[in-house]
Coordinates of C-alpha atoms and ligand atoms in Angstrom, one line a residue:
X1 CA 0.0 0.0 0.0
X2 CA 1.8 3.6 -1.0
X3 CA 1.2 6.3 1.6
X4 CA 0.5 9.8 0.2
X5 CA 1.4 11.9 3.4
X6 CA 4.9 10.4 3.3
X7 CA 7.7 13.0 1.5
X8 CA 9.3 10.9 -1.5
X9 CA 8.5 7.7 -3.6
X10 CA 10.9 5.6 -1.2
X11 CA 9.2 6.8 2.2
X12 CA 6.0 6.0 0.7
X13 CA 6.9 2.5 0.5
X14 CA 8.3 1.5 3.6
X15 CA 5.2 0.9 5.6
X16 CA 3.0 -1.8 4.9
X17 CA -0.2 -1.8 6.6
X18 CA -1.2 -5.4 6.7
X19 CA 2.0 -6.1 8.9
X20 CA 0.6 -4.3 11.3
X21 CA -2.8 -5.6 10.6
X22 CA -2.2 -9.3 11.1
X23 CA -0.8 -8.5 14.8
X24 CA -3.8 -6.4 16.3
X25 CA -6.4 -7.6 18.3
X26 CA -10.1 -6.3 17.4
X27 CA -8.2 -4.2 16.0
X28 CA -6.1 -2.5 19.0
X29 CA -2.7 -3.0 19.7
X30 CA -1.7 -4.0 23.2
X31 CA -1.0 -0.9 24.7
X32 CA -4.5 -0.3 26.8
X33 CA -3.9 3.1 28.3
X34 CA -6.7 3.4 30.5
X35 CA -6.0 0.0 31.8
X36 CA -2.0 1.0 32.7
X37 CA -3.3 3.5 34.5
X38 CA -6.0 1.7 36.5
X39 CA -3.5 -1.1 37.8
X40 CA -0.9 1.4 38.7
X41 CA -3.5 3.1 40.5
X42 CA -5.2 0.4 42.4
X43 CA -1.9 -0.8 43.0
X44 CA -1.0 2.1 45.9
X45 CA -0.2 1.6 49.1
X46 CA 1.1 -1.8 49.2
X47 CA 1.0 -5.1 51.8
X48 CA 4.9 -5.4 52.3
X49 CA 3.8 -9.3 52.5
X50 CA 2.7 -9.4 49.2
X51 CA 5.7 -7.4 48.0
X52 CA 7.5 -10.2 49.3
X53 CA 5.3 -12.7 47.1
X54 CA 5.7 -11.0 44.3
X55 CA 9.6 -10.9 44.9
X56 CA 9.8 -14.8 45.4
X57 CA 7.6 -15.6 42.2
X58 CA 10.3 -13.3 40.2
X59 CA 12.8 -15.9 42.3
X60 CA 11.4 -18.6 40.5
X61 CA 12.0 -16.5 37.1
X62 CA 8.3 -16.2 36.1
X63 CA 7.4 -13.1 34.3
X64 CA 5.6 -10.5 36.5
X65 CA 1.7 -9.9 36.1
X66 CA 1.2 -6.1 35.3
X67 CA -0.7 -6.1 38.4
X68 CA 2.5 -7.4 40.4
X69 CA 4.8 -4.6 38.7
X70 CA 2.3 -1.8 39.3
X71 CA 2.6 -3.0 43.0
X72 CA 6.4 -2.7 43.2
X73 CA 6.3 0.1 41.1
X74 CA 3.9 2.1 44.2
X75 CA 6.7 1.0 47.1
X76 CA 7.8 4.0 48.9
X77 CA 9.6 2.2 52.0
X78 CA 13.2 2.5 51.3
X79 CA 13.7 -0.8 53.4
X80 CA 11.3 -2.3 50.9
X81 CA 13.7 -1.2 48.3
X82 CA 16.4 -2.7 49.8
X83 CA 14.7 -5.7 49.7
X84 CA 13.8 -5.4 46.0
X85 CA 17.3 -4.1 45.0
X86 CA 18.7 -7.1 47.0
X87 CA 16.4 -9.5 45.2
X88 CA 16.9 -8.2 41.6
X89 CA 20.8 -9.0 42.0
X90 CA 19.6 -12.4 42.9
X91 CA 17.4 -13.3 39.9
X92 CA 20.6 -11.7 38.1
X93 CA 22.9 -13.7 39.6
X94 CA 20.1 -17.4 38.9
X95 CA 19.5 -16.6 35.3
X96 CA 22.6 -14.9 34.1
X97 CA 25.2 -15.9 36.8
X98 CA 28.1 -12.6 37.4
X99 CA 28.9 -11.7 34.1
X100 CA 28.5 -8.9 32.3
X101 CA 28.8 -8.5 28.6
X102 CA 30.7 -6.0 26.4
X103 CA 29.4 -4.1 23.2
X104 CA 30.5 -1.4 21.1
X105 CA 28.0 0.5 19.0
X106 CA 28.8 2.0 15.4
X107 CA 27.6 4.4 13.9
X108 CA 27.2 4.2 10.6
X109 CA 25.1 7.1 9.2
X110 CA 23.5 10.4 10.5
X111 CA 21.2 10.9 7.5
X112 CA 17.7 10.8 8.6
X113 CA 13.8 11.6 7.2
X114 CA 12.3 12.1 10.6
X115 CA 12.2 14.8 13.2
X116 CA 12.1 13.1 16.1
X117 CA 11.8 15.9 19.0
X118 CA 14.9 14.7 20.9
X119 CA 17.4 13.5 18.7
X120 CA 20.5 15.2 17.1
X121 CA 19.9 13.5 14.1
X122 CA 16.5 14.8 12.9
X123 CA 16.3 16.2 9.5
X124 CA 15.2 19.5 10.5
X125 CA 18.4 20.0 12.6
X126 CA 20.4 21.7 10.1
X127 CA 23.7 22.2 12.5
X128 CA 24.5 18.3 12.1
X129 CA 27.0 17.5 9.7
X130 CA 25.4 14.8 7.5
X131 CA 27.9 11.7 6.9
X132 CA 27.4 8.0 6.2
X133 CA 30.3 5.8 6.0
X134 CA 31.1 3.9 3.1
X135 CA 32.5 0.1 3.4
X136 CA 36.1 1.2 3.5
X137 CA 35.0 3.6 6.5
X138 CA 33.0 0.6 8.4
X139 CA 35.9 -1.2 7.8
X140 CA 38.1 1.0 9.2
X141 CA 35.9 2.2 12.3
X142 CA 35.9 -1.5 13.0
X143 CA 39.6 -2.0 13.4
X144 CA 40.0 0.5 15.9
X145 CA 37.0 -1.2 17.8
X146 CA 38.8 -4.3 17.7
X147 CA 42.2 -2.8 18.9
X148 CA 40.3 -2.4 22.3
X149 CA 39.1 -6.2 22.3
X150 CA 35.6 -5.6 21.7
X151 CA 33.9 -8.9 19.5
X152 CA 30.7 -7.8 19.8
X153 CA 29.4 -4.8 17.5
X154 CA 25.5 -2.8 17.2
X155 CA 25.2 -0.9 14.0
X156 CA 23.4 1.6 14.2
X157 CA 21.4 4.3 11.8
X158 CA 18.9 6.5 10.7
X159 CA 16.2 6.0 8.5
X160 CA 17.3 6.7 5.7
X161 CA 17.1 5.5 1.5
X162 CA 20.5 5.4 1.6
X163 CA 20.9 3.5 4.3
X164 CA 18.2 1.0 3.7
X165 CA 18.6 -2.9 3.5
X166 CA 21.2 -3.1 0.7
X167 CA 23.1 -0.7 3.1
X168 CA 22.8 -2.5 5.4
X169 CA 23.5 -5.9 4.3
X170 CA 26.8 -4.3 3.4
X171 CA 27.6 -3.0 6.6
X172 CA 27.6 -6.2 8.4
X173 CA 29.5 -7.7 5.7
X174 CA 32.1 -5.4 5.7
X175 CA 32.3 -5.6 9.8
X176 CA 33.1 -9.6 9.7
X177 CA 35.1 -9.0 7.2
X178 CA 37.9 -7.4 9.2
X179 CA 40.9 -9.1 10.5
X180 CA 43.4 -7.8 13.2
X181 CA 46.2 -8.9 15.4
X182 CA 45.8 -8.3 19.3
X183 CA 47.9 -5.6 20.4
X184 CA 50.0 -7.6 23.2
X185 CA 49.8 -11.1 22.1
X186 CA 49.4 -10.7 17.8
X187 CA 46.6 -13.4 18.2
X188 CA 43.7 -12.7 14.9
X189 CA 40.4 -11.1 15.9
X190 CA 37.6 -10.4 14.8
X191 CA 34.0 -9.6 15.4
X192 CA 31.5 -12.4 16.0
X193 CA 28.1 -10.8 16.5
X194 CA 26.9 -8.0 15.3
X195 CA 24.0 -6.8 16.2
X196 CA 21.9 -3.6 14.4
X197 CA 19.7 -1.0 15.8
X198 CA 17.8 0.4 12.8
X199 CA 14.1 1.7 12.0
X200 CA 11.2 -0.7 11.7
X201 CA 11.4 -2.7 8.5
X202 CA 8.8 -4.9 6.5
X203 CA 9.5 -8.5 7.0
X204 CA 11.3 -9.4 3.5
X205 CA 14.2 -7.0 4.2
X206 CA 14.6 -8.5 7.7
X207 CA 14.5 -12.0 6.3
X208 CA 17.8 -10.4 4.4
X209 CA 19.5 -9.2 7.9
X210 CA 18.8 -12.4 9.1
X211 CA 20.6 -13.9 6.1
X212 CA 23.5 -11.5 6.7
X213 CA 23.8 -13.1 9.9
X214 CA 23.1 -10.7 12.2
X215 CA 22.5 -11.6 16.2
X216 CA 20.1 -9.2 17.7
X217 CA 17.3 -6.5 16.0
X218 CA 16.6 -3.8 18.5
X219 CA 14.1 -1.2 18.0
X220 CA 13.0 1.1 20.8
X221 CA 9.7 2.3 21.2
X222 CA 11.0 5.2 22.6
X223 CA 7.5 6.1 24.6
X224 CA 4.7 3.6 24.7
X225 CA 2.0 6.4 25.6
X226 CA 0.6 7.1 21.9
X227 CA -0.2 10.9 22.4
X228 CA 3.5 11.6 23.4
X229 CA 4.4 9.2 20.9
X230 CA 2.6 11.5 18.3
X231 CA 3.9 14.7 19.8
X232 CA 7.6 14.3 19.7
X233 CA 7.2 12.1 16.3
X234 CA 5.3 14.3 13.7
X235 CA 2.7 12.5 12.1
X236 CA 4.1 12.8 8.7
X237 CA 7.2 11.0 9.3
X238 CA 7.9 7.7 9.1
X239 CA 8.4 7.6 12.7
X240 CA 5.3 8.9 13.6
X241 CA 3.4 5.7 12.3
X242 CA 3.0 4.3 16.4
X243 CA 2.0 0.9 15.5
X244 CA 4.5 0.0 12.8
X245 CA 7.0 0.5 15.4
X246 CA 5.3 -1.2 18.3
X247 CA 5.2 -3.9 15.8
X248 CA 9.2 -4.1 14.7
X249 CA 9.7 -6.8 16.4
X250 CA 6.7 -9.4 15.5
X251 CA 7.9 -8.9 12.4
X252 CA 11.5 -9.7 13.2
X253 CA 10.1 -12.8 14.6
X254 CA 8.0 -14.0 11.5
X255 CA 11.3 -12.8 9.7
X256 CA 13.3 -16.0 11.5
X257 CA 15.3 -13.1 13.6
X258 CA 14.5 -14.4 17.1
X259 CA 16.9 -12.8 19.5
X260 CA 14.5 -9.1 19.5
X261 CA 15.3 -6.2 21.6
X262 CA 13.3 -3.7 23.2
X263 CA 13.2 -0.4 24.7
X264 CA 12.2 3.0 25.9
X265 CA 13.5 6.7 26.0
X266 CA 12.9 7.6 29.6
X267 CA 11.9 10.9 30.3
X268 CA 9.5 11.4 27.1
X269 CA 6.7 10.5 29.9
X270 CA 6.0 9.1 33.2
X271 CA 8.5 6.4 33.7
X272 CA 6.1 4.1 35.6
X273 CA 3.9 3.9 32.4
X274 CA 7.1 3.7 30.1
X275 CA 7.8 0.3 32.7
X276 CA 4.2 -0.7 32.3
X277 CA 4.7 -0.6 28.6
X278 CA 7.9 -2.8 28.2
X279 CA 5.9 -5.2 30.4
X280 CA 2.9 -5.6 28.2
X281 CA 5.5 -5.7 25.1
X282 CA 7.9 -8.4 26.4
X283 CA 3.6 -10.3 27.3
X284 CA 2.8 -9.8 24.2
X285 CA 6.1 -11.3 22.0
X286 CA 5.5 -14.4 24.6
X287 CA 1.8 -14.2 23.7
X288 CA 2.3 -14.3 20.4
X289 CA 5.9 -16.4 19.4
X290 CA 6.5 -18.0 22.8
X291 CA 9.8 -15.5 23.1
X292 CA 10.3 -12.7 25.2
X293 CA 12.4 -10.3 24.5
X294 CA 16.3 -11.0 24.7
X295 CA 17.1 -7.4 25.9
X296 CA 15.7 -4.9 27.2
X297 CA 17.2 -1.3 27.0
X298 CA 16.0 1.8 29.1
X299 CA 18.2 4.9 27.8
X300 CA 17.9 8.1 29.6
X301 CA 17.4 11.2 27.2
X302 CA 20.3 12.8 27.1
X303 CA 21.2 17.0 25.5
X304 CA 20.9 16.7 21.9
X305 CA 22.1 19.9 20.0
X306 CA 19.4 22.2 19.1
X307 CA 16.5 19.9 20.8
X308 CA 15.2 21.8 23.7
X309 CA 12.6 18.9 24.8
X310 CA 15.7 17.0 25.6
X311 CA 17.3 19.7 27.8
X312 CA 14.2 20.4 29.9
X313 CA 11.3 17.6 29.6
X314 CA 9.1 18.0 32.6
X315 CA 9.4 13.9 32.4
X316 CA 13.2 13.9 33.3
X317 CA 13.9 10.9 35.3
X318 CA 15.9 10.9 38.7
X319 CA 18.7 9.0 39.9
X320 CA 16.7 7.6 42.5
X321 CA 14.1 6.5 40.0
X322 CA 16.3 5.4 37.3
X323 CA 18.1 3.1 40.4
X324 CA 13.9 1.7 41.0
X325 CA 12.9 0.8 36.9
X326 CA 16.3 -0.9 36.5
X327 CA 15.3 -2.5 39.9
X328 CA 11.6 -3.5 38.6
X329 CA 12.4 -4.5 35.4
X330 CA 15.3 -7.1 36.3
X331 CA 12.2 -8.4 38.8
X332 CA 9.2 -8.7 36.2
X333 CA 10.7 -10.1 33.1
X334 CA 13.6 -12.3 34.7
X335 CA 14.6 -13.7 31.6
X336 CA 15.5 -10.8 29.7
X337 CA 18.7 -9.4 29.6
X338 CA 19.6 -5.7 30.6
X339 CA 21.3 -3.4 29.1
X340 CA 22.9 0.2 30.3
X341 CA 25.0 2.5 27.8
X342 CA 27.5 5.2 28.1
X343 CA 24.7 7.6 28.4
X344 CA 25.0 7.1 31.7
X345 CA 27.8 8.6 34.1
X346 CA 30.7 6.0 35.3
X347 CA 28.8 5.8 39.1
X348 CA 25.4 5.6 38.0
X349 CA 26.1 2.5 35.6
X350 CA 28.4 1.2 38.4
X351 CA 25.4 0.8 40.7
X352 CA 22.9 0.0 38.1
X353 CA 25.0 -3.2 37.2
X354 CA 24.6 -4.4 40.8
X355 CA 20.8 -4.0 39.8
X356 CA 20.7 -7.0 37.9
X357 CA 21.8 -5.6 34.3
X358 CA 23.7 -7.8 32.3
X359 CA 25.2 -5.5 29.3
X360 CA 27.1 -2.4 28.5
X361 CA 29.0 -0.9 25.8
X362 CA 32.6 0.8 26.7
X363 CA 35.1 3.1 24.7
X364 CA 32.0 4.4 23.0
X365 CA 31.9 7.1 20.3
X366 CA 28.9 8.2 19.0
X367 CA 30.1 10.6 16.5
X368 CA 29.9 9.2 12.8
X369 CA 33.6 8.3 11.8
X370 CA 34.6 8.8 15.3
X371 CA 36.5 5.6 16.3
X372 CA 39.2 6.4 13.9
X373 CA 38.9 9.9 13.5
X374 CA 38.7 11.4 16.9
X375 CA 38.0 14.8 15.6
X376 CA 34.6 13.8 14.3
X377 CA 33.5 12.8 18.3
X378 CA 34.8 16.2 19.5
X379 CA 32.2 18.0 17.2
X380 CA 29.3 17.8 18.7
X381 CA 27.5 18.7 15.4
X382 CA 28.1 15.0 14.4
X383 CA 26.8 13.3 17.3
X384 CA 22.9 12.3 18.3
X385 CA 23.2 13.0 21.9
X386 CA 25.7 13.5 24.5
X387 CA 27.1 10.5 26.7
X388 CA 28.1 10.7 30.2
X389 CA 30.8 7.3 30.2
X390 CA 33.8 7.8 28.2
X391 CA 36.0 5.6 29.5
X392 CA 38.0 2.9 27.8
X393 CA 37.3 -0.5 27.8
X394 CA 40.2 -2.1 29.8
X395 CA 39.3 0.8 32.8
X396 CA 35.0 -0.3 32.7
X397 CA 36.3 -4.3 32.7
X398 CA 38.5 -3.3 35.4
X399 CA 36.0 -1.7 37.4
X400 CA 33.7 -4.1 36.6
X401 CA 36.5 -7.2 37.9
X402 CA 36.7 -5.2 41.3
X403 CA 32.9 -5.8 41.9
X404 CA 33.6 -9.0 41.3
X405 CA 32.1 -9.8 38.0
X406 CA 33.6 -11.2 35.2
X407 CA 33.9 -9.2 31.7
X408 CA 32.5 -11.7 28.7
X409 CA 32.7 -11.1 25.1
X410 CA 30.9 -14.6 24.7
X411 CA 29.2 -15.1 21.0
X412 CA 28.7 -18.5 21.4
X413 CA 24.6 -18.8 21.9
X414 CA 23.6 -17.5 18.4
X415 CA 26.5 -19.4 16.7
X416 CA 25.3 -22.8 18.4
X417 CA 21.5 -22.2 18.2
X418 CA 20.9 -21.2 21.3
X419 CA 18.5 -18.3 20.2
X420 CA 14.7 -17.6 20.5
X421 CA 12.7 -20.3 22.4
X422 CA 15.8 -22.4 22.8
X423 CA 17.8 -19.7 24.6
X424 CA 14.3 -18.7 26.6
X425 CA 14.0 -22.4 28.3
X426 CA 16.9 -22.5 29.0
X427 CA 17.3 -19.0 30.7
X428 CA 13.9 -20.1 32.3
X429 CA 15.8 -23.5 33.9
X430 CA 18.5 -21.1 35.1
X431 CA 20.7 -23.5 32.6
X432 CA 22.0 -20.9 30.1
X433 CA 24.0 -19.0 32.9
X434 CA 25.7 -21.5 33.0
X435 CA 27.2 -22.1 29.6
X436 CA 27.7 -18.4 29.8
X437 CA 29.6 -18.8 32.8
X438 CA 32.0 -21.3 30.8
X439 CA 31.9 -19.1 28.0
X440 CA 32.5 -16.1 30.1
X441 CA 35.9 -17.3 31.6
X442 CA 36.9 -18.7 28.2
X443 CA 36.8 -14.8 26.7
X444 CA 37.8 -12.7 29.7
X445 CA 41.1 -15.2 29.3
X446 CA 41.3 -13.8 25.8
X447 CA 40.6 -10.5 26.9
X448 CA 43.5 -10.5 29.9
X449 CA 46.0 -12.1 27.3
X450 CA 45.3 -10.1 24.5
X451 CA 44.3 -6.5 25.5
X452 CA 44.2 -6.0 28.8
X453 CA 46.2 -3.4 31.0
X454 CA 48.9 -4.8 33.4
X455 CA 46.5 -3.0 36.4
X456 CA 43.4 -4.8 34.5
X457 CA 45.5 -8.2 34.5
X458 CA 46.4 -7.6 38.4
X459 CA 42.7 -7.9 39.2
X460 CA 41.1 -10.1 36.4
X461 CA 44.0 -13.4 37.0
X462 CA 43.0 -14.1 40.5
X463 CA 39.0 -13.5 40.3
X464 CA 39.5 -16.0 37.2
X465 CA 41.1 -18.2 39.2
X466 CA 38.5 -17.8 41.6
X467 CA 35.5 -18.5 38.9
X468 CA 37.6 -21.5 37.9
X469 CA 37.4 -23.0 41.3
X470 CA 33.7 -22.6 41.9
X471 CA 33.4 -23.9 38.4
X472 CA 35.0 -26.8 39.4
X473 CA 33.1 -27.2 42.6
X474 CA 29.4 -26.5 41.7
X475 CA 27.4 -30.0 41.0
X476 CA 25.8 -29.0 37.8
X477 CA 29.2 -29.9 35.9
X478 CA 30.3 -32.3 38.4
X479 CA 27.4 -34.2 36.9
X480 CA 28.5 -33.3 33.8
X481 CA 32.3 -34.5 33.1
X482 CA 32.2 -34.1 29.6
X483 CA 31.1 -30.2 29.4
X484 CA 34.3 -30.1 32.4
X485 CA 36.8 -31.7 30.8
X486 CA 36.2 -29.5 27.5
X487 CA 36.4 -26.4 29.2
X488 CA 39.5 -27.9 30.7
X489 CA 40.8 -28.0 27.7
X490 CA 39.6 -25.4 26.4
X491 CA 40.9 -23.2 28.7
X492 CA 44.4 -24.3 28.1
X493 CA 44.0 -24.3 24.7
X494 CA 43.4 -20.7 25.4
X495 CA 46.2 -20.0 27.5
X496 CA 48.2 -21.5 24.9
X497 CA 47.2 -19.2 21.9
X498 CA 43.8 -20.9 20.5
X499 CA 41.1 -18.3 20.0
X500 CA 37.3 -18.4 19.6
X501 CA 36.6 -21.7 21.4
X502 CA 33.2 -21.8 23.3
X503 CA 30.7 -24.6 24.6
Ligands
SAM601 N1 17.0 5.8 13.7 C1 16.7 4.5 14.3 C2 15.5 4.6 15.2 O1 15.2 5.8 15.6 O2 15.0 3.6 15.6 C3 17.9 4.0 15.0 C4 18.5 4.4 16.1 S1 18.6 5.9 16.9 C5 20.0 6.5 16.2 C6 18.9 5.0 18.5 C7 18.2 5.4 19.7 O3 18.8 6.5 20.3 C8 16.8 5.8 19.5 O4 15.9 4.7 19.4 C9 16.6 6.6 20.8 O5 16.0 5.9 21.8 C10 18.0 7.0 21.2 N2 18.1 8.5 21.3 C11 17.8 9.4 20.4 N3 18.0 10.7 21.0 C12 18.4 10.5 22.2 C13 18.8 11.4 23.3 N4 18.7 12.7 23.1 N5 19.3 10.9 24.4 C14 19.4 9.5 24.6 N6 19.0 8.6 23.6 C15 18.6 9.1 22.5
SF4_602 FE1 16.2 9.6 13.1 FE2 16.3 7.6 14.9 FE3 17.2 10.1 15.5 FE4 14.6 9.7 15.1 S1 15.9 8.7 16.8 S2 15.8 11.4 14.3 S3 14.6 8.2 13.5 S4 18.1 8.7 14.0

């Protein structure tokens, strides 16, 4: 179906009703305002006993009713919140053990036809300096990514003709295509998942993403309450089409792309709903494919240049609250994994991963080009937002080792099938942690031989040590000697110069 209110012939094709159609029910999506707000209302005031139910169900890694997440959502006892800060760690720690995986996002290409309200990148901003990388460029940024030990990539762009599918396609191509030595010990790497954050696409040309071999499609809603949705997305953009978006990730789905990501810009509106609304998406995927979602992202609007709803939204959220949806998320969708970016400042992420999230990106530039032209990140006239975590990677794995976790760069669970439903039983037996844990050690050993600082390598040799031994001790591999003795060997293959082995 062609759209008339939609600029040029290309925008005019991209959105194709009856893939939205097929998902609604009666005709409504599953965002029922009036409903939100009734359970968060009648959820105020709270028994601390049934807190405390609710908190052992998410123990036994059941997805939260949105009845049950209004209810934690209306605590105002702080001991209460110690109780649900102490409990998300602990559904962390069952489903995903103490690791915490490492991304680096690329950007590919600023060129965009919508105006969203808060980002750098809308067309009407005419201070950004329009750029998108050609395969040489990708190439390039991805080298310099790899010279930190990253393995794991997101692309990411705006919507854009010239950076539709066949774009795309090429992108990831040119990212795995790219070879380097480690810096200390001249061992090859390379990247081994990349993921993409792009704009909602009809199913064909994800069927082609997923042919690329990409891992993860993420797609933020950005606010799941449709007026705000329509204010800060003009209606005759692409973007401002609510349900095609809400949809991005059926279609991924039906597309064969399993491994789907959501998310929401906090501080478009009230962050309680915005929480509500992740709930009833993550429901609905497991409504409708069995899956729930395999991340779940909650960015923080951060200054954009020239966007003054980014600056001073009257929906700005707190520390204190940003420390509570972290907290309530990791409780009512167990399963999913968490992610925090470099928008966030070095302590707020520092506490936020002893919240139960289970990803974050390091040595991040946002600027397009900037990896290997630094000059690019310094003008901010290139960049969508601002971020408040510069750092490199070796100092965030090293803070991350003094907390005691270990840094992983695993790949392994797309590249052995364990994706979609698979990965979602598992994570619901608590068995995938696991494997992870295996897989885990197996990379941060790359990482300490290969990149890592000598003050990174102080800290990361004994706490592997350590994760060996209780490895070694815990009766789930006891009762499995063969998954033992191959990470035994794998390990010292490892030592001894082998690279990419996983379980
Ligand atoms: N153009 C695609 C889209 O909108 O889906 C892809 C990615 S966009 C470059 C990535 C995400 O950045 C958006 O989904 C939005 O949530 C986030 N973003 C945009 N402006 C932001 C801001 N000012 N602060 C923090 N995050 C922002
Ligand atoms: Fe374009 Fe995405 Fe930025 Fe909106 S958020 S202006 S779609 S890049």
């Amino acid at each position: 179906m062609i759209h008339k209110k939609y600029k040029t012939n290309w925008s005019q094709q991209v959105v194709v009703k009856q893939e939205i159609d097929k998902y609604l029910v009666d005709g409504k999506d599953f965002i029922d305002e009036g409903m939100i707000f009734h359970q968060l209302k009648n959820a105020q005031n709270p028994d601390p006993q049934l807190i405390r139910d609710i908190l052992q169900k998410s123990l036994s890694i059941n997805i939260l009713t949105p009845e049950e997440t209004a209810t934690l959502l209306n605590v105002t006892s702080p001991d209460l919140w110690d109780e649900i800060n102490h409990t998300a760690l602990e559904v962390k720690k069952k489903v995903y053990d103490n690791r915490i995986v490492f991304f680096a996002p690329l950007y590919c290409s600023n060129l965009c036809v919508n105006n969203c309200a808060y980002c750098g990148f809308r067309e009407a901003n005419h201070h950004e300096v329009r750029r998108i990388l050609t395969e040489e460029e990708i190439r390039r940024e991805t080298s310099s990514v790899l010279n930190e030990g990253h393995k794991r990539l997101i692309l990411v762009f705006g919507e854009h003709e010239k950076s539709d599918i066949d774009y795309m396609v090429s992108a990831v191509k040119a990212v795995y295509s790219v070879e380097e030595k480690a810096p200390i010990s001249g061992h090859p790497s390379s990247i081994r998942r990349v993921n993409i954050n792009a704009a909602p696409m009809e199913t064909a040309k994800l069927k082609l993403l997923k042919e690329a071999g990409i891992g993860t499609y993420q797609v933020f809603q950005e606010t799941y309450h449709h007026e705000t949705y329509q204010r800060v997305h003009p209606t005759n953009t692409l973007k401002g089409d609510y349900q095609w978006r809400l949809y991005a990730l059926h279609r991924a789905i039906d597309a064969g792309l399993d491994d789907v990501a959501i998310g929401a810009l906090f501080g478009l509106y009230d962050w309680r709903f915005e929480v509500m609304g992740l709930l009833y998406h993550a429901i609905d995927l497991e409504r409708q494919f069995g899956i729930g979602p395999h991340t779940i992202s909650f960015p923080r609007m951060t200054p954009a240049l020239g966007s003054e709803l980014s600056n001073e939204s009257p929906f700005r959220v707190s520390d204190t609250d940003f420390k509570k949806l972290v907290a309530v998320l990791r409780l009512s969708v167990p399963k999913a994994g968490m992610i925090v970016t470099a928008r966030e400042k070095a302590d707020i992420k520092k506490e936020v991963l002893q919240l139960g999230c289970t990803q974050t990106d390091a040595s991040t530039r946002i600027g397009i080009g900037a990896y290997s032209d630094q000059k690019s990140e310094i003008n901010l006239g290139n960049k969508q937002f601002t971020i408040g975590d510069p750092r490199d990677l070796d100092d965030v794995t090293r803070e991350v080792a003094q907390l005691g976790y270990i840094s992983s760069f695993c790949t392994a669970g797309y590249r052995c099938g364990r994706t979609g439903e698979t990965i979602m039983g598992m994570l619901g037996n608590c068995v995938e942690g696991k494997f992870c844990k295996l897989n885990a050690v197996l990379t941060f050993r790359e990482y300490l031989s290969d990149y890592a600082s000598e003050a990174t390598r102080e800290i990361g040799e004994p706490l592997i040590l350590k994760e060996i031994q209780e490895i070694e001790s815990m009766d789930y591999f006891r009762n499995k000697p063969h998954l033992l003795e191959k990470f035994r060997n794998d390990y010292r293959d490892t030592l001894n110069g082998k690279r990419d082995l996983y379980l």
